[in-house]
PDB file of C-alpha atoms in Angstrom:
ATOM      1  CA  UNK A1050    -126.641  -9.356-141.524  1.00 48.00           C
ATOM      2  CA  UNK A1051    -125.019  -7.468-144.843  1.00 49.00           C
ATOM      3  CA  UNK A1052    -122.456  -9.396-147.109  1.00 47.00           C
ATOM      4  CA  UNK A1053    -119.351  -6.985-145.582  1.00 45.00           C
ATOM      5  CA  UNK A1054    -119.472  -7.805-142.575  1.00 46.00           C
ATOM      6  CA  UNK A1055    -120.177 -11.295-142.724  1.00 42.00           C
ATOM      7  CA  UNK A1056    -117.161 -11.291-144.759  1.00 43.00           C
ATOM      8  CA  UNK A1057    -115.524  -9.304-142.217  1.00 44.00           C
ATOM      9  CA  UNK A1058    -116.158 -12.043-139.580  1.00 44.00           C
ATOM     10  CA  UNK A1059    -115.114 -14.937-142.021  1.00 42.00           C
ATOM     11  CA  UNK A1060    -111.677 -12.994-142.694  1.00 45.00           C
ATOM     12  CA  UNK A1061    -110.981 -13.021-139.172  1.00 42.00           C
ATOM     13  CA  UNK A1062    -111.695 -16.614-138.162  1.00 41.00           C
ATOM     14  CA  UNK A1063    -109.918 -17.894-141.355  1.00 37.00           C
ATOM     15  CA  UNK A1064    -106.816 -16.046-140.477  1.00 37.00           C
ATOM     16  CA  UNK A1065    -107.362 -17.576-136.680  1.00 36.00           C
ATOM     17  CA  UNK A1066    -107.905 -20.925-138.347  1.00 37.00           C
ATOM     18  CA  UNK A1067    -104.786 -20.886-140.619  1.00 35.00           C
ATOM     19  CA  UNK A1068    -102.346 -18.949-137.828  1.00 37.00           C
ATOM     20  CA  UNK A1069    -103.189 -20.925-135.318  1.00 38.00           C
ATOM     21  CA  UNK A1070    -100.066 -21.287-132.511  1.00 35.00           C
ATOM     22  CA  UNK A1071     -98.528 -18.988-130.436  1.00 36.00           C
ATOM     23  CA  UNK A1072     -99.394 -15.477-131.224  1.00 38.00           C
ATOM     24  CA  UNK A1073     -97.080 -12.316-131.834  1.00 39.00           C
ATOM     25  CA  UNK A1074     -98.061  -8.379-131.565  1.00 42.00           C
ATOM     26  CA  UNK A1075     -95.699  -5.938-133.406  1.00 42.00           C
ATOM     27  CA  UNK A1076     -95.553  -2.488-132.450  1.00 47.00           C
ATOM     28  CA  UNK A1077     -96.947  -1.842-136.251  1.00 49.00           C
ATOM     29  CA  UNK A1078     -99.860  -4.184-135.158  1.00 50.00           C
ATOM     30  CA  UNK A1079    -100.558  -0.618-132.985  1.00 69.00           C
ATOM     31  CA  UNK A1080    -101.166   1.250-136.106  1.00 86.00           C
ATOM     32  CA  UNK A1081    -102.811  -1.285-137.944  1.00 88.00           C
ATOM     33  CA  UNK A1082    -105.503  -1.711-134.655  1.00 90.00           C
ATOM     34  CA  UNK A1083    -106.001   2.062-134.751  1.00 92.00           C
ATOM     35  CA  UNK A1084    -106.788   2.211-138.428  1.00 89.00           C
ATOM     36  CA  UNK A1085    -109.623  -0.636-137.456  1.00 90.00           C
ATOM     37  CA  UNK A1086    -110.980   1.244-134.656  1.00 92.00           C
ATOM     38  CA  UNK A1087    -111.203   4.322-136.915  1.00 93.00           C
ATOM     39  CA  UNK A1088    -112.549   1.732-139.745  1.00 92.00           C
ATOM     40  CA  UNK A1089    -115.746   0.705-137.547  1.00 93.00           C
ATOM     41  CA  UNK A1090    -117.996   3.840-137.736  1.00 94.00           C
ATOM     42  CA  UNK A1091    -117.762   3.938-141.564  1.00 93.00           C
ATOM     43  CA  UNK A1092    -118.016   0.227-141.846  1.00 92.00           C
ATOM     44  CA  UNK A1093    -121.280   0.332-139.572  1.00 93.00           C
ATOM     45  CA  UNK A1094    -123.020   3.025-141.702  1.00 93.00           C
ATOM     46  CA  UNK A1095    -122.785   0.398-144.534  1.00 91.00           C
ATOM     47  CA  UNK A1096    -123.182  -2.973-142.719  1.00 88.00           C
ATOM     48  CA  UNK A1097    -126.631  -3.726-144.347  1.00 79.00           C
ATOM     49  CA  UNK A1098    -124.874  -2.611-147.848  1.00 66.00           C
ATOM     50  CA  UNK A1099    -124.266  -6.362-148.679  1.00 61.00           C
ATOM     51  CA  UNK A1100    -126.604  -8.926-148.355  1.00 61.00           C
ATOM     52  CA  UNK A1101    -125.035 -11.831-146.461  1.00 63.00           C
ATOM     53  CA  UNK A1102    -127.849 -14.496-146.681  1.00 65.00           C
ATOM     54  CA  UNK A1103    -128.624 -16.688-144.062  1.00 71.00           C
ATOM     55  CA  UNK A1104    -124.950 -16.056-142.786  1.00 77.00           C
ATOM     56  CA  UNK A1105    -124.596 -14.232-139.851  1.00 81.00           C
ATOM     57  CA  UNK A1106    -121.339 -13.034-137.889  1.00 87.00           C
ATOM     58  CA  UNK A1107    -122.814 -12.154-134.809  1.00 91.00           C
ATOM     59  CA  UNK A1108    -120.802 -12.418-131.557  1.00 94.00           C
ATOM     60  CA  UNK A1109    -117.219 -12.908-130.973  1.00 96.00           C
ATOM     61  CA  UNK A1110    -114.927 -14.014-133.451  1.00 96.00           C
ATOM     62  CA  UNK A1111    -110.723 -13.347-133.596  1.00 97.00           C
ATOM     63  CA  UNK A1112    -108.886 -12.547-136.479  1.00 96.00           C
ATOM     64  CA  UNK A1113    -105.209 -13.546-137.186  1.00 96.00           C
ATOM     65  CA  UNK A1114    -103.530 -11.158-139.135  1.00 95.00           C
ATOM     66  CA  UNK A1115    -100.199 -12.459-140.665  1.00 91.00           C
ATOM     67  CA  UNK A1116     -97.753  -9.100-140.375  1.00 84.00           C
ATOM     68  CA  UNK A1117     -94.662 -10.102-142.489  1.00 85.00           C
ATOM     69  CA  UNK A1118     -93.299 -12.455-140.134  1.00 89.00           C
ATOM     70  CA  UNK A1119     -95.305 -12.170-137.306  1.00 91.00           C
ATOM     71  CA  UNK A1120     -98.791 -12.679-136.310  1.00 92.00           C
ATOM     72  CA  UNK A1121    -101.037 -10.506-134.706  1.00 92.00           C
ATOM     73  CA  UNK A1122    -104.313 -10.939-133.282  1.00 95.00           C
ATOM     74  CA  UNK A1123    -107.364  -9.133-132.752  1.00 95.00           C
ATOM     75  CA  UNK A1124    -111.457  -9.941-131.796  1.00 97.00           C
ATOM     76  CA  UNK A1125    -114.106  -8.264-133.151  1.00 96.00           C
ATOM     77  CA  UNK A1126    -117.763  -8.582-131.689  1.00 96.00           C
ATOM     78  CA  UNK A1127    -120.790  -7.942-134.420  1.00 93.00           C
ATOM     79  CA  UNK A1128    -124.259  -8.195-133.694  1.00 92.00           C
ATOM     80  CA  UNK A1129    -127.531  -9.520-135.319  1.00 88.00           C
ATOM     81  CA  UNK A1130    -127.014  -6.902-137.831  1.00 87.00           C
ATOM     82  CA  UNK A1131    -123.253  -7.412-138.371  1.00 87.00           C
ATOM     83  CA  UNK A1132    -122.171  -4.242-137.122  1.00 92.00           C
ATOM     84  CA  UNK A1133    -119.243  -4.282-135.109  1.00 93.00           C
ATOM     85  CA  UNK A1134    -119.832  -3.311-131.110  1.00 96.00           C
ATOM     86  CA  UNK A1135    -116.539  -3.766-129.858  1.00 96.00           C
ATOM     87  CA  UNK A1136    -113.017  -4.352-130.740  1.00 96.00           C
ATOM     88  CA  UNK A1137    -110.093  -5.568-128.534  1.00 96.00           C
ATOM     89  CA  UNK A1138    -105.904  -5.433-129.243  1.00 93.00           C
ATOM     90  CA  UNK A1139    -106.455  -9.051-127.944  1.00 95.00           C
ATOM     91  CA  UNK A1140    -107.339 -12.916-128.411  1.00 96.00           C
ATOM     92  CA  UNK A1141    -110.591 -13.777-127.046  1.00 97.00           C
ATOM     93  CA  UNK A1142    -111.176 -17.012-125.441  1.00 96.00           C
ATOM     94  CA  UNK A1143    -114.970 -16.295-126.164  1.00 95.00           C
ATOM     95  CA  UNK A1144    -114.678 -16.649-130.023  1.00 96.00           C
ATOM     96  CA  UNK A1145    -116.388 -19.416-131.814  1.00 95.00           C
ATOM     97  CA  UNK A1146    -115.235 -17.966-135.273  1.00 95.00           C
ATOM     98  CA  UNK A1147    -111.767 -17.037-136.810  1.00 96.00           C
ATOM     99  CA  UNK A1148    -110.737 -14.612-139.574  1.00 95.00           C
ATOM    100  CA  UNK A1149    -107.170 -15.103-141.432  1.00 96.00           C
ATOM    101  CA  UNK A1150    -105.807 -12.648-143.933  1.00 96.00           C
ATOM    102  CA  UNK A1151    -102.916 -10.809-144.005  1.00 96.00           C
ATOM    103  CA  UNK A1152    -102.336  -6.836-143.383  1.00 93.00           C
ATOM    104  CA  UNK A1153    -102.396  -5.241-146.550  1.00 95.00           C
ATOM    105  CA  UNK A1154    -106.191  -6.937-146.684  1.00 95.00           C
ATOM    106  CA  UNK A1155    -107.079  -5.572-143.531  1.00 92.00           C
ATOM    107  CA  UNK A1156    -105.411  -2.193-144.284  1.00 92.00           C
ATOM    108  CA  UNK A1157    -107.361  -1.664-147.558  1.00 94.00           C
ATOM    109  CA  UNK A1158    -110.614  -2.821-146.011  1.00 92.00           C
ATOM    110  CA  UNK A1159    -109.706  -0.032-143.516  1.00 91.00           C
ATOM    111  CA  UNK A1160    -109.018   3.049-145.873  1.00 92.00           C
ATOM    112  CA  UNK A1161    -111.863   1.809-148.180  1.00 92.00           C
ATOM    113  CA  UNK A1162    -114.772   4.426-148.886  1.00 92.00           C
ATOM    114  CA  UNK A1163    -117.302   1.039-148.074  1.00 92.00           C
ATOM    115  CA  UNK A1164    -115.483  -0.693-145.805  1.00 91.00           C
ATOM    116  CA  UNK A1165    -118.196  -3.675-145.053  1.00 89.00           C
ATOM    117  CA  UNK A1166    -118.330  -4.002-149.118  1.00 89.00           C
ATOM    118  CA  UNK A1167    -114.491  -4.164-149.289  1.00 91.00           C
ATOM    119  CA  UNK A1168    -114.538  -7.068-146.638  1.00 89.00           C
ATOM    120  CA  UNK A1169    -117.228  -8.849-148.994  1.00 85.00           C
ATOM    121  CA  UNK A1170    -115.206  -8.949-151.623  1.00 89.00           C
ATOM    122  CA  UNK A1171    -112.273  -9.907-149.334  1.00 91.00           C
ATOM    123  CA  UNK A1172    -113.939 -12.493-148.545  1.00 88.00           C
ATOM    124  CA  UNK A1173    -114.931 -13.853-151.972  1.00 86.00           C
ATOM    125  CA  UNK A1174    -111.616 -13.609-153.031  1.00 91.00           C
ATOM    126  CA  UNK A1175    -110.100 -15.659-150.639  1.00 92.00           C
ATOM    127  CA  UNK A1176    -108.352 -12.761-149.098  1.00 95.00           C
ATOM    128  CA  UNK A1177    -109.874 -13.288-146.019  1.00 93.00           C
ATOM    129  CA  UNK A1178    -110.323 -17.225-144.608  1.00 94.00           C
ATOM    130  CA  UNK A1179    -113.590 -17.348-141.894  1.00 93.00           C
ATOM    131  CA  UNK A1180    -113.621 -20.934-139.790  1.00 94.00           C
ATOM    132  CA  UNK A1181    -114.483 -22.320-136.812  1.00 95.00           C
ATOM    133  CA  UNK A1182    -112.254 -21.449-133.856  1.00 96.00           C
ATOM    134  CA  UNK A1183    -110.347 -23.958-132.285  1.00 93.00           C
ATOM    135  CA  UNK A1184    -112.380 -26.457-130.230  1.00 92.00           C
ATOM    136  CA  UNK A1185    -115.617 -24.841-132.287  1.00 93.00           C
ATOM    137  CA  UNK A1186    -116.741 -28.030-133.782  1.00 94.00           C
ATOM    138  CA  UNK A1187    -120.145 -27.172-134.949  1.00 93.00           C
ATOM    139  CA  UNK A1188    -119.095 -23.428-136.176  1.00 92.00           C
ATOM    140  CA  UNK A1189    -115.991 -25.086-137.702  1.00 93.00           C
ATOM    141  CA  UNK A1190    -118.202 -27.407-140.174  1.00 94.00           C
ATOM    142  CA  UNK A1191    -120.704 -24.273-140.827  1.00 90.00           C
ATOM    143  CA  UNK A1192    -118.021 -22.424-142.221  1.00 90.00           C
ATOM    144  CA  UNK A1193    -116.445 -25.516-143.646  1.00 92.00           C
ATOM    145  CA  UNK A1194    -119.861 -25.529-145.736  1.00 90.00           C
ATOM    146  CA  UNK A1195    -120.227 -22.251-146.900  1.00 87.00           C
ATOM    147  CA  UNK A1196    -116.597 -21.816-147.785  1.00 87.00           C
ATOM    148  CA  UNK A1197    -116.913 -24.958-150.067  1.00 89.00           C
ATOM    149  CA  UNK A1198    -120.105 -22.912-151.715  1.00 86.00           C
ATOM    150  CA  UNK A1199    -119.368 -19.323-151.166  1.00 82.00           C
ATOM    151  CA  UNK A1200    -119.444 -19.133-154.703  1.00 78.00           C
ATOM    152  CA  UNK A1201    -123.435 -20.254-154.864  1.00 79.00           C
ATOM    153  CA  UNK A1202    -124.336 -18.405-150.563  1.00 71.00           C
ATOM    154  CA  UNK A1203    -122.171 -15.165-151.506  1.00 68.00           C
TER     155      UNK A1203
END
């Protein structure tokens, strides 16, 4: 698993982990979803760009995406390799990760010329929060861990 996209999988829980709550699409959370989907090829090309350690992002995990005063919520699915295979315009009840960040993070990940380094650094920065899902004990202290020593693992 590369460094982006494990960062790309801890953005999205953390934002799931901080919205939390009732969630909110906006007909901007349209564009923003399209500029993902276009986003995934380039991101995939560079996946093993970063080296993520012993972190890995595969399977589902949803990302909360705070859009001015809404919320809006997508899942991504990665595999061993942290490439993403599939992304929905919805919550999945499958995730044991979330990513929180806002838009503007997601939107220059998106238009970046390395998107999965982008999301690293996203990531490092504190741009992009990854946790345990709700009810995800066990994925919830993981990330609980390496968040408290990103600094050392990343």
């Amino acid at each position: 698993m590369t460094r982006p996209s494990l960062l790309l999988v801890v953005s999205v829980m953390l934002v799931s982990a901080l919205a939390g709550g009732a969630v909110a699409q906006t007909d901007d959370g349209d564009d923003l979803y399209e500029s993902l989907e276009e986003m995934v090829p380039v991101y995939n090309e560079n996946a093993d760009a970063v080296d993520l350690g012993p972190v890995t992002l595969a399977g589902t995990t949803n990302v909360y995406i705070q859009d001015g005063a809404s919320e809006v919520t997508y899942a991504i699915t990665m595999d061993e390799q942290n490439r993403i295979t599939a992304i929905d315009d919805s919550r999945s009840d499958d995730a044991v990760r979330k990513i929180t960040t806002d838009r503007e993070t997601l939107e220059t990940i998106a238009a970046a010329d390395n998107p999965a380094a982008a999301f690293r650094t996203a990531v490092v920065d504190d741009d992009i929060v990854i946790s345990g899902e709700d009810g995800q004990f066990i994925e919830g202290i993981k990330w609980a861990v390496i968040n408290a020593f990103k600094g050392i693992l990343l």
